[in-house]
């Protein structure tokens, strides 16, 4: 073999590697699109396209100004998620990294808005809109979601030099955010009993967004990535345990104190 000849097996191996990375980038871009679509579908009538549904928006939308700010911030998060995954897919990792710190600042803003907004909702005489659960009990849901979101984003930033972990933490953080949107999907099946004990249809639909990650991990790696496995388990465990926490005296005392801060 001459020194200028490259073995065919090397060419084939390089092609397989390129195909794998292209497929992975496509999987994560598809997940980002699905996450954004889930939120837009849920909040279409009360936020994104409220001008076309004025009666529905008045009856089911939050009246306080902070929730418009909240909606804008979360929309920016979705746009940033789409931009970041698109940049990686296009090979512009340099721009992706420069935008990363903007995402970190936005995440802090979102956590503050999420917590303050949930306290304002819980302080209403009618509580959370369209939620037939006592507000101090239901407050556990947005609080726990904001904590989980913050943890996933912090871990993503800590692992920004480990792309396989980083991208999974960011997708997990974004999946955490979709529950409010999924809960507003205009499908009758969302009010049906869940086939999974301990989980409602809303939680089950949120958890289905983990499936593409698991399938890709098993297909490409032969087993789930540790971040997918433990992050997904944390999300599901949170769903199973949060209302048990909400029923405790300690939580109700904390929730009542927190709500009085904005009353």
XYZ file of N, CA and C in Angstrom:
789
model
N 0.854 -1.191 0.000
C 0.000 0.000 0.000
C 0.883 1.233 0.000
N 0.598 2.180 -0.902
C 1.402 3.394 -0.963
C 1.052 4.309 0.184
N 1.970 5.250 0.491
C 1.753 6.153 1.620
C 0.573 7.084 1.394
N 0.171 7.300 0.151
C -0.946 8.220 -0.126
C -2.287 7.536 -0.158
N -2.325 6.219 0.059
C -3.585 5.487 -0.012
C -4.247 5.427 1.359
N -5.532 5.797 1.424
C -6.287 5.741 2.677
C -7.166 4.497 2.641
N -7.053 3.612 3.615
C -7.856 2.392 3.606
C -9.339 2.700 3.502
N -10.036 1.873 2.743
C -11.482 2.055 2.568
C -12.221 1.992 3.898
N -11.737 1.128 4.810
C -12.406 0.996 6.106
C -12.370 2.297 6.890
N -11.272 3.082 6.717
C -11.204 4.371 7.404
C -12.227 5.338 6.847
N -12.348 5.331 5.499
C -13.368 6.180 4.879
C -14.751 5.795 5.397
N -15.034 4.500 5.460
C -16.332 4.034 5.929
C -16.574 4.401 7.374
N -15.519 4.272 8.207
C -15.665 4.630 9.616
C -15.943 6.105 9.793
N -15.250 6.950 9.019
C -15.463 8.393 9.106
C -16.885 8.750 8.689
N -17.368 8.071 7.629
C -18.740 8.341 7.185
C -19.749 7.954 8.248
N -19.517 6.826 8.922
C -20.444 6.394 9.970
C -20.451 7.380 11.133
N -19.278 7.877 11.492
C -19.199 8.860 12.585
C -19.948 10.136 12.209
N -19.731 10.616 10.965
C -20.426 11.834 10.524
C -21.933 11.616 10.502
N -22.351 10.439 10.045
C -23.779 10.140 10.002
C -24.364 10.099 11.413
N -23.608 9.516 12.349
C -24.091 9.440 13.729
C -24.287 10.825 14.316
N -23.277 11.707 14.139
C -23.400 13.043 14.707
C -24.492 13.840 14.020
N -24.637 13.674 12.723
C -25.713 14.376 12.010
C -27.078 13.914 12.510
N -27.216 12.604 12.727
C -28.481 12.069 13.231
C -28.755 12.576 14.638
N -27.719 12.576 15.497
C -27.903 13.050 16.870
C -28.340 14.505 16.894
N -27.695 15.322 16.084
C -28.083 16.724 16.032
C -29.521 16.880 15.558
N -29.925 16.039 14.608
C -31.303 16.066 14.139
C -32.287 15.663 15.222
N -31.918 14.679 16.034
C -32.774 14.233 17.134
C -33.004 15.363 18.123
N -31.929 16.053 18.505
C -32.061 17.113 19.499
C -32.736 18.356 18.930
N -32.528 18.645 17.659
C -33.257 19.741 17.034
C -34.749 19.404 16.971
N -35.070 18.152 16.638
C -36.466 17.734 16.614
C -37.117 17.834 17.982
N -36.367 17.475 19.038
C -36.887 17.606 20.399
C -37.152 19.062 20.751
N -36.234 19.941 20.366
C -36.422 21.368 20.640
C -37.678 21.888 19.946
N -37.889 21.484 18.700
C -39.088 21.892 17.963
C -40.338 21.355 18.653
N -40.312 20.087 19.087
C -41.469 19.488 19.748
C -41.782 20.189 21.063
N -40.746 20.535 21.825
C -40.940 21.241 23.095
C -41.587 22.601 22.854
N -41.074 23.342 21.881
C -41.655 24.646 21.562
C -43.101 24.499 21.097
N -43.376 23.500 20.269
C -44.737 23.289 19.770
C -45.693 22.950 20.901
N -45.224 22.168 21.876
C -46.072 21.790 23.013
C -46.506 23.009 23.812
N -45.580 23.948 23.994
C -45.892 25.160 24.760
C -46.809 26.077 23.961
N -46.505 26.263 22.683
C -47.332 27.132 21.842
C -48.758 26.591 21.760
N -48.904 25.292 21.601
C -50.237 24.686 21.544
C -51.004 24.956 22.830
N -50.348 24.792 23.969
C -51.032 24.970 25.239
C -51.443 26.404 25.513
N -50.588 27.344 25.158
C -50.856 28.752 25.468
C -51.311 29.545 24.244
N -51.728 28.866 23.199
C -52.144 29.554 21.972
C -53.301 30.515 22.241
N -54.297 30.068 22.991
C -55.510 30.880 23.162
C -55.394 31.935 24.252
N -54.456 31.763 25.173
C -54.338 32.727 26.267
C -53.106 33.625 26.162
N -52.200 33.329 25.224
C -51.010 34.165 25.109
C -50.596 34.393 23.656
N -50.186 33.352 22.965
C -49.575 33.533 21.642
C -50.556 34.095 20.610
N -51.804 33.615 20.614
C -52.797 34.064 19.630
C -54.055 34.567 20.331
N -53.854 35.203 21.482
C -54.999 35.610 22.301
C -55.904 36.608 21.580
N -55.376 37.373 20.637
C -56.215 38.340 19.935
C -57.290 37.657 19.101
N -57.084 36.396 18.763
C -58.085 35.640 18.006
C -59.043 34.876 18.917
N -58.742 34.830 20.205
C -59.601 34.133 21.169
C -59.866 35.041 22.373
N -60.424 36.234 22.164
C -60.562 37.196 23.268
C -61.414 36.682 24.424
N -62.503 36.003 24.127
C -63.373 35.519 25.199
C -62.667 34.441 26.028
N -61.988 33.540 25.326
C -61.263 32.473 26.032
C -60.123 33.079 26.860
N -59.432 34.032 26.295
C -58.310 34.650 27.001
C -58.777 35.366 28.263
N -59.925 36.054 28.188
C -60.445 36.738 29.367
C -60.858 35.755 30.444
N -61.436 34.622 30.022
C -61.947 33.656 30.992
C -60.857 32.763 31.571
N -59.823 32.477 30.795
C -58.832 31.481 31.227
C -57.399 32.010 31.298
N -57.190 33.252 30.901
C -55.848 33.823 30.959
C -55.600 34.565 32.258
N -54.343 34.663 32.647
C -53.985 35.387 33.871
C -54.081 36.894 33.622
N -54.738 37.652 34.515
C -54.926 39.088 34.265
C -53.737 39.955 34.666
N -52.867 39.462 35.541
C -51.781 40.297 36.059
C -50.687 40.515 35.004
N -50.125 41.723 35.009
C -49.103 42.092 34.019
C -47.885 41.182 34.078
N -47.528 40.730 35.269
C -46.318 39.913 35.402
C -46.375 38.673 34.529
N -47.579 38.185 34.248
C -47.676 36.959 33.453
C -47.419 37.223 31.966
N -47.600 38.463 31.524
C -47.200 38.801 30.153
C -45.673 38.823 30.061
N -45.036 39.403 31.085
C -43.576 39.401 31.142
C -43.061 37.966 31.233
N -43.707 37.194 32.076
C -43.384 35.766 32.236
C -43.466 35.045 30.890
N -44.547 35.306 30.146
C -44.729 34.660 28.847
C -43.666 35.060 27.842
N -43.290 36.342 27.852
C -42.241 36.810 26.939
C -40.905 36.146 27.269
N -40.570 36.079 28.570
C -39.301 35.459 28.980
C -39.251 33.988 28.578
N -40.338 33.274 28.792
C -40.355 31.858 28.441
C -40.336 31.664 26.937
N -40.938 32.598 26.202
C -40.866 32.531 24.738
C -39.429 32.707 24.264
N -38.715 33.639 24.889
C -37.301 33.831 24.550
C -36.495 32.564 24.840
N -36.855 31.873 25.925
C -36.152 30.620 26.227
C -36.356 29.603 25.101
N -37.590 29.490 24.632
C -37.875 28.545 23.552
C -37.139 28.938 22.275
N -37.135 30.226 21.973
C -36.412 30.693 20.788
C -34.912 30.442 20.922
N -34.389 30.655 22.131
C -32.970 30.405 22.354
C -32.657 28.917 22.238
N -33.550 28.075 22.754
C -33.358 26.631 22.626
C -33.310 26.226 21.158
N -34.234 26.753 20.365
C -34.254 26.442 18.935
C -32.999 26.975 18.251
N -32.594 28.198 18.621
C -31.401 28.779 18.011
C -30.154 27.986 18.360
N -30.030 27.592 19.641
C -28.835 26.882 20.069
C -28.713 25.507 19.427
N -29.809 24.790 19.354
C -29.755 23.471 18.714
C -29.532 23.609 17.209
N -30.096 24.649 16.605
C -29.889 24.874 15.168
C -28.433 25.236 14.877
N -27.834 26.038 15.764
C -26.435 26.421 15.576
C -25.515 25.205 15.642
N -25.777 24.313 16.593
C -24.969 23.094 16.693
C -25.170 22.229 15.455
N -26.422 22.117 15.005
C -26.708 21.335 13.806
C -25.973 21.901 12.592
N -25.865 23.239 12.533
C -25.181 23.893 11.410
C -23.674 23.950 11.590
N -23.175 23.441 12.723
C -21.744 23.447 12.965
C -21.197 24.753 13.512
N -22.079 25.679 13.932
C -21.627 26.960 14.468
C -21.545 26.888 15.998
N -20.702 26.020 16.484
C -20.539 25.834 17.926
C -19.963 27.091 18.574
N -19.166 27.859 17.828
C -18.584 29.086 18.381
C -19.665 30.083 18.773
N -20.653 30.278 17.909
C -21.760 31.183 18.220
C -22.617 30.603 19.344
N -22.811 29.288 19.296
C -23.564 28.591 20.342
C -22.978 28.877 21.721
N -21.663 28.831 21.826
C -21.015 29.067 23.122
C -21.161 30.515 23.567
N -21.087 31.440 22.621
C -21.220 32.847 22.988
C -22.627 33.162 23.492
N -23.613 32.474 22.966
C -24.990 32.688 23.412
C -25.291 31.990 24.734
N -24.421 31.095 25.137
C -24.680 30.292 26.333
C -24.909 31.114 27.584
N -24.098 32.176 27.777
C -24.240 32.979 28.989
C -25.508 33.811 28.966
N -25.982 34.175 27.790
C -27.283 34.846 27.704
C -28.374 33.908 28.194
N -28.234 32.627 27.863
C -29.187 31.634 28.354
C -29.141 31.497 29.858
N -27.944 31.596 30.437
C -27.806 31.488 31.894
C -28.513 32.646 32.587
N -28.328 33.856 32.058
C -28.990 35.030 32.644
C -30.503 34.907 32.490
N -30.944 34.480 31.312
C -32.378 34.319 31.071
C -32.967 33.272 32.015
N -32.237 32.207 32.289
C -32.731 31.171 33.195
C -32.972 31.732 34.592
N -32.077 32.593 35.071
C -32.263 33.216 36.384
C -33.529 34.070 36.389
N -33.713 34.860 35.333
C -34.914 35.694 35.220
C -36.166 34.829 35.241
N -36.128 33.715 34.523
C -37.282 32.829 34.446
C -37.626 32.211 35.790
N -36.606 31.827 36.543
C -36.861 31.247 37.866
C -37.514 32.285 38.775
N -36.998 33.508 38.762
C -37.584 34.573 39.598
C -39.028 34.831 39.185
N -39.262 34.988 37.876
C -40.621 35.235 37.395
C -41.543 34.059 37.697
N -41.021 32.845 37.550
C -41.837 31.666 37.815
C -42.266 31.574 39.264
N -41.358 31.862 40.181
C -41.683 31.783 41.604
C -42.620 32.916 42.012
N -42.284 34.150 41.609
C -43.137 35.282 41.977
C -44.528 35.135 41.351
N -44.566 34.720 40.092
C -45.855 34.537 39.429
C -46.704 33.474 40.106
N -46.092 32.382 40.518
C -46.860 31.320 41.183
C -47.381 31.787 42.538
N -46.621 32.625 43.237
C -47.091 33.175 44.510
C -48.277 34.110 44.297
N -48.202 34.941 43.249
C -49.317 35.844 42.939
C -50.566 35.044 42.584
N -50.393 33.973 41.806
C -51.543 33.137 41.449
C -52.147 32.476 42.680
N -51.294 31.991 43.568
C -51.790 31.328 44.779
C -52.482 32.307 45.713
N -52.114 33.598 45.626
C -52.707 34.604 46.507
C -54.071 35.084 46.025
N -54.449 34.757 44.796
C -55.772 35.162 44.311
C -56.872 34.517 45.152
N -58.005 35.184 45.304
C -59.130 34.553 46.022
C -59.579 33.253 45.363
N -59.451 33.188 44.031
C -59.856 31.983 43.298
C -58.694 31.022 43.057
N -57.494 31.405 43.457
C -56.332 30.530 43.289
C -55.874 30.430 41.847
N -55.233 29.320 41.527
C -54.721 29.092 40.169
C -55.887 28.892 39.205
N -55.799 29.521 38.044
C -56.894 29.475 37.072
C -57.086 28.065 36.541
N -58.345 27.609 36.592
C -58.746 26.295 36.059
C -58.086 25.125 36.791
N -57.600 25.351 37.997
C -56.974 24.283 38.778
C -57.851 24.007 40.006
N -58.551 22.872 40.044
C -59.458 22.579 41.162
C -58.737 21.983 42.376
N -57.618 22.587 42.729
C -56.816 22.134 43.864
C -56.576 23.350 44.746
N -56.667 23.218 46.062
C -56.387 24.368 46.929
C -55.047 25.004 46.580
N -55.016 26.346 46.476
C -53.804 27.011 45.956
C -52.539 26.723 46.752
N -52.618 26.613 48.071
C -51.407 26.344 48.836
C -50.878 24.939 48.557
N -51.784 24.014 48.266
C -51.351 22.671 47.885
C -50.734 22.690 46.481
N -51.425 23.350 45.541
C -50.947 23.324 44.158
C -49.658 24.115 43.981
N -49.382 25.042 44.880
C -48.161 25.835 44.781
C -46.910 24.956 44.726
N -47.020 23.744 45.249
C -45.881 22.827 45.230
C -45.455 22.497 43.802
N -46.393 22.528 42.860
C -46.071 22.150 41.474
C -45.130 23.165 40.825
N -45.511 24.454 40.719
C -44.568 25.392 40.085
C -43.278 25.573 40.878
N -43.352 25.509 42.205
C -42.132 25.647 42.989
C -41.162 24.513 42.677
N -41.643 23.287 42.707
C -40.773 22.149 42.437
C -40.231 22.176 41.012
N -41.067 22.592 40.070
C -40.614 22.663 38.679
C -39.517 23.703 38.513
N -39.656 24.847 39.181
C -38.628 25.878 39.084
C -37.312 25.416 39.713
N -37.404 24.689 40.821
C -36.190 24.156 41.450
C -35.516 23.155 40.520
N -36.309 22.261 39.940
C -35.746 21.244 39.051
C -35.149 21.891 37.801
N -35.848 22.885 37.254
C -35.327 23.617 36.093
C -33.982 24.259 36.433
N -33.907 24.934 37.582
C -32.668 25.607 37.984
C -31.527 24.612 38.154
N -31.821 23.453 38.731
C -30.789 22.429 38.932
C -30.271 21.921 37.590
N -31.170 21.639 36.662
C -30.750 21.131 35.349
C -29.921 22.171 34.588
N -30.337 23.437 34.646
C -29.572 24.476 33.954
C -28.194 24.630 34.586
N -28.133 24.618 35.912
C -26.841 24.736 36.601
C -25.924 23.580 36.224
N -26.474 22.375 36.154
C -25.665 21.217 35.774
C -25.240 21.308 34.305
N -26.105 21.853 33.463
C -25.737 22.046 32.052
C -24.561 23.009 31.925
N -24.601 24.090 32.691
C -23.496 25.056 32.647
C -22.215 24.445 33.201
N -22.349 23.671 34.272
C -21.173 23.024 34.861
C -20.550 22.010 33.906
N -21.368 21.472 32.983
C -20.891 20.466 32.030
C -20.794 21.011 30.610
N -20.594 22.335 30.481
C -20.594 22.920 29.143
C -19.431 22.440 28.284
N -18.390 21.902 28.896
C -17.265 21.349 28.121
C -17.430 19.841 27.895
N -18.545 19.316 28.307
C -18.873 17.902 28.059
C -20.176 17.886 27.263
N -20.088 18.013 25.939
C -21.283 18.226 25.110
C -22.382 17.190 25.308
N -22.010 15.922 25.487
C -23.036 14.887 25.623
C -23.874 15.077 26.875
N -23.245 15.507 27.959
C -23.996 15.788 29.186
C -24.720 17.129 29.084
N -24.030 18.124 28.563
C -24.585 19.476 28.482
C -25.907 19.490 27.721
N -25.928 18.895 26.533
C -27.134 18.964 25.711
C -28.299 18.240 26.374
N -28.017 17.153 27.069
C -29.086 16.421 27.737
C -29.661 17.203 28.913
N -28.807 17.865 29.669
C -29.300 18.678 30.781
C -30.164 19.833 30.269
N -29.772 20.443 29.153
C -30.548 21.556 28.627
C -31.913 21.098 28.114
N -31.948 19.949 27.468
C -33.236 19.421 27.012
C -34.105 19.044 28.210
N -33.507 18.438 29.236
C -34.277 18.105 30.441
C -34.845 19.360 31.090
N -34.031 20.416 31.179
C -34.508 21.674 31.757
C -35.702 22.209 30.970
N -35.659 22.086 29.659
C -36.747 22.588 28.822
C -37.988 21.707 28.927
N -37.801 20.399 29.073
C -38.942 19.508 29.261
C -39.674 19.849 30.552
N -38.931 20.203 31.590
C -39.547 20.591 32.866
C -40.539 21.734 32.653
N -40.218 22.650 31.745
C -41.029 23.854 31.564
C -42.353 23.615 30.854
N -42.511 22.490 30.183
C -43.677 22.345 29.303
C -44.936 21.899 30.032
N -44.831 21.562 31.314
C -46.005 20.991 31.992
C -47.199 21.935 31.972
N -46.975 23.228 32.228
C -48.096 24.170 32.211
C -48.738 24.235 30.836
N -47.923 24.174 29.783
C -48.466 24.183 28.434
C -49.222 22.906 28.107
N -48.639 21.771 28.485
C -49.295 20.482 28.230
C -50.641 20.422 28.953
N -50.687 20.982 30.160
C -51.934 20.978 30.924
C -53.042 21.775 30.273
N -52.705 22.613 29.311
C -53.697 23.432 28.603
C -53.951 22.950 27.183
N -53.438 21.779 26.826
C -53.736 21.246 25.502
C -55.248 21.070 25.338
N -55.806 21.465 24.183
C -57.260 21.424 23.996
C -57.775 20.066 23.532
N -57.361 19.013 24.244
C -57.770 17.665 23.876
C -58.538 17.033 25.030
N -59.670 16.406 24.724
C -60.487 15.789 25.767
C -59.739 14.690 26.510
N -58.809 14.023 25.818
C -58.095 12.908 26.430
C -57.267 13.368 27.633
N -56.947 14.670 27.704
C -56.146 15.161 28.824
C -56.901 15.061 30.140
N -58.220 14.925 30.074
C -59.030 14.777 31.284
C -59.337 13.321 31.598
N -58.782 12.397 30.829
C -59.028 10.975 31.037
C -58.094 10.419 32.115
N -58.486 9.307 32.734
C -57.588 8.678 33.707
C -56.310 8.198 33.026
N -55.210 8.323 33.719
C -53.936 7.880 33.176
C -53.780 6.371 33.333
N -53.177 5.700 32.357
C -52.938 4.261 32.493
C -51.775 3.933 33.431
N -51.049 4.953 33.886
C -49.888 4.739 34.755
C -50.239 5.166 36.179
N -50.239 4.256 37.133
C -50.583 4.618 38.515
C -49.664 5.702 39.061
N -50.266 6.676 39.738
C -49.487 7.737 40.364
C -49.204 8.930 39.480
N -49.472 8.801 38.183
C -49.229 9.894 37.249
C -50.523 10.252 36.528
N -50.789 11.547 36.401
C -51.923 11.991 35.612
C -51.571 12.027 34.141
N -52.563 12.308 33.309
C -52.307 12.372 31.871
C -51.331 13.489 31.525
N -51.397 14.592 32.252
C -50.469 15.696 31.976
C -49.038 15.243 32.224
N -48.794 14.660 33.394
C -47.442 14.191 33.712
C -46.977 13.128 32.731
N -47.883 12.234 32.365
C -47.519 11.167 31.427
C -47.114 11.746 30.072
N -47.847 12.745 29.598
C -47.506 13.362 28.306
C -46.156 14.075 28.384
N -45.895 14.724 29.508
C -44.580 15.361 29.688
C -43.483 14.304 29.635
N -43.700 13.192 30.319
C -42.673 12.147 30.386
C -42.410 11.511 29.026
N -43.387 11.557 28.142
C -43.185 10.989 26.807
C -42.098 11.726 26.029
N -41.807 12.967 26.422
C -40.737 13.710 25.753
C -39.359 13.143 26.099
N -39.301 12.283 27.127
C -38.046 11.607 27.447
C -37.765 10.448 26.492
N -38.814 9.935 25.867
C -38.677 8.715 25.066
C -37.684 8.876 23.911
N -37.747 9.967 23.108
C -36.755 10.087 22.025
C -35.315 10.100 22.531
N -35.076 10.708 23.691
C -33.734 10.716 24.254
C -33.279 9.306 24.601
N -34.175 8.547 25.227
C -33.841 7.177 25.622
C -33.603 6.311 24.390
N -34.502 6.436 23.400
C -34.369 5.634 22.181
C -33.050 5.956 21.474
N -32.716 7.243 21.381
C -31.470 7.603 20.718
C -30.268 7.094 21.502
N -30.307 7.225 22.820
C -29.201 6.726 23.639
C -28.980 5.235 23.411
N -30.053 4.463 23.450
C -29.927 3.010 23.287
C -29.465 2.668 21.877
N -29.990 3.403 20.891
C -29.614 3.144 19.505
C -28.146 3.465 19.244
N -27.688 4.590 19.779
C -26.340 5.062 19.461
C -25.276 4.581 20.431
N -25.694 4.295 21.693
C -24.712 3.957 22.728
C -24.889 2.553 23.286
N -26.054 1.974 23.028
C -26.338 0.647 23.569
C -26.954 0.675 24.955
N -27.066 1.849 25.559
C -27.660 2.000 26.893
C -27.998 3.476 27.096
N -28.903 3.787 28.031
C -29.212 5.196 28.294
C -28.005 5.932 28.870
N -27.805 7.156 28.438
C -26.779 8.007 29.022
C -27.139 8.268 30.487
N -26.152 8.437 31.338
C -26.402 8.644 32.772
C -27.264 9.873 33.013
N -27.061 10.935 32.242
C -27.861 12.147 32.425
C -29.319 11.884 32.064
N -29.544 11.183 30.978
C -30.909 10.834 30.587
C -31.572 9.991 31.662
N -30.857 9.003 32.158
C -31.423 8.069 33.124
C -31.732 8.755 34.459
N -30.727 9.423 35.038
C -30.916 10.027 36.352
C -31.750 11.298 36.276
N -31.588 12.080 35.211
C -32.415 13.276 35.048
C -33.874 12.922 34.827
N -34.128 11.923 33.980
C -35.499 11.480 33.766
C -36.109 10.921 35.030
N -35.321 10.168 35.796
C -35.813 9.611 37.060
C -36.158 10.731 38.039
N -35.341 11.795 38.072
C -35.608 12.923 38.971
C -36.919 13.609 38.590
N -37.154 13.761 37.286
C -38.392 14.382 36.824
C -39.607 13.559 37.243
N -39.563 12.261 37.009
C -40.699 11.396 37.336
C -40.890 11.290 38.843
N -39.800 11.187 39.596
C -39.901 11.114 41.051
C -40.521 12.390 41.603
N -40.157 13.507 41.041
C -40.767 14.778 41.450
C -42.278 14.742 41.250
N -42.708 14.218 40.109
C -44.141 14.140 39.817
C -44.871 13.231 40.805
N -44.225 12.149 41.193
C -44.859 11.178 42.077
C -44.948 11.656 43.527
N -43.991 12.494 43.928
C -43.889 12.830 45.350
C -44.384 14.225 45.715
N -44.540 15.108 44.747
C -44.789 16.505 45.102
C -46.097 16.724 45.854
N -47.163 15.994 45.512
C -48.407 16.210 46.243
C -48.393 15.531 47.612
N -47.522 14.572 47.798
C -47.305 14.039 49.146
C -46.642 15.114 50.014
N -45.699 15.849 49.428
C -45.089 16.965 50.139
C -46.119 18.047 50.423
N -46.993 18.320 49.434
C -47.983 19.381 49.585
C -48.953 19.117 50.726
N -49.127 17.853 51.099
C -50.075 17.507 52.160
C -49.473 17.626 53.554
N -48.196 17.936 53.651
C -47.548 18.005 54.961
C -47.757 19.383 55.595
N -47.749 19.411 56.906
C -47.890 20.671 57.613
C -46.739 21.614 57.345
N -45.541 21.065 57.188
C -44.367 21.899 56.938
C -44.522 22.657 55.618
N -44.994 21.948 54.573
C -45.166 22.629 53.288
C -46.245 23.698 53.382
N -47.377 23.381 53.986
C -48.471 24.344 54.062
C -48.063 25.580 54.857
N -47.251 25.383 55.894
C -46.768 26.529 56.666
C -45.845 27.396 55.810
N -44.941 26.739 55.079
C -44.038 27.484 54.190
C -44.820 28.184 53.086
N -45.759 27.489 52.458
C -46.528 28.066 51.356
C -47.331 29.266 51.841
N -47.957 29.143 53.009
C -48.735 30.268 53.540
C -47.848 31.474 53.817
N -46.669 31.239 54.376
C -45.723 32.341 54.620
C -45.289 32.989 53.302
N -44.958 32.161 52.299
C -44.493 32.691 51.016
C -45.565 33.506 50.320
N -46.802 33.045 50.346
C -47.892 33.767 49.681
C -48.138 35.113 50.360
N -47.971 35.166 51.668
C -48.186 36.444 52.373
C -47.156 37.512 51.952
N -46.029 37.073 51.399
C -45.031 38.029 50.943
C -45.522 38.884 49.788
N -46.458 38.360 48.999
C -46.959 39.103 47.843
C -48.401 39.548 48.028
N -48.983 39.232 49.164
C -50.390 39.584 49.391
C -50.540 41.054 49.800
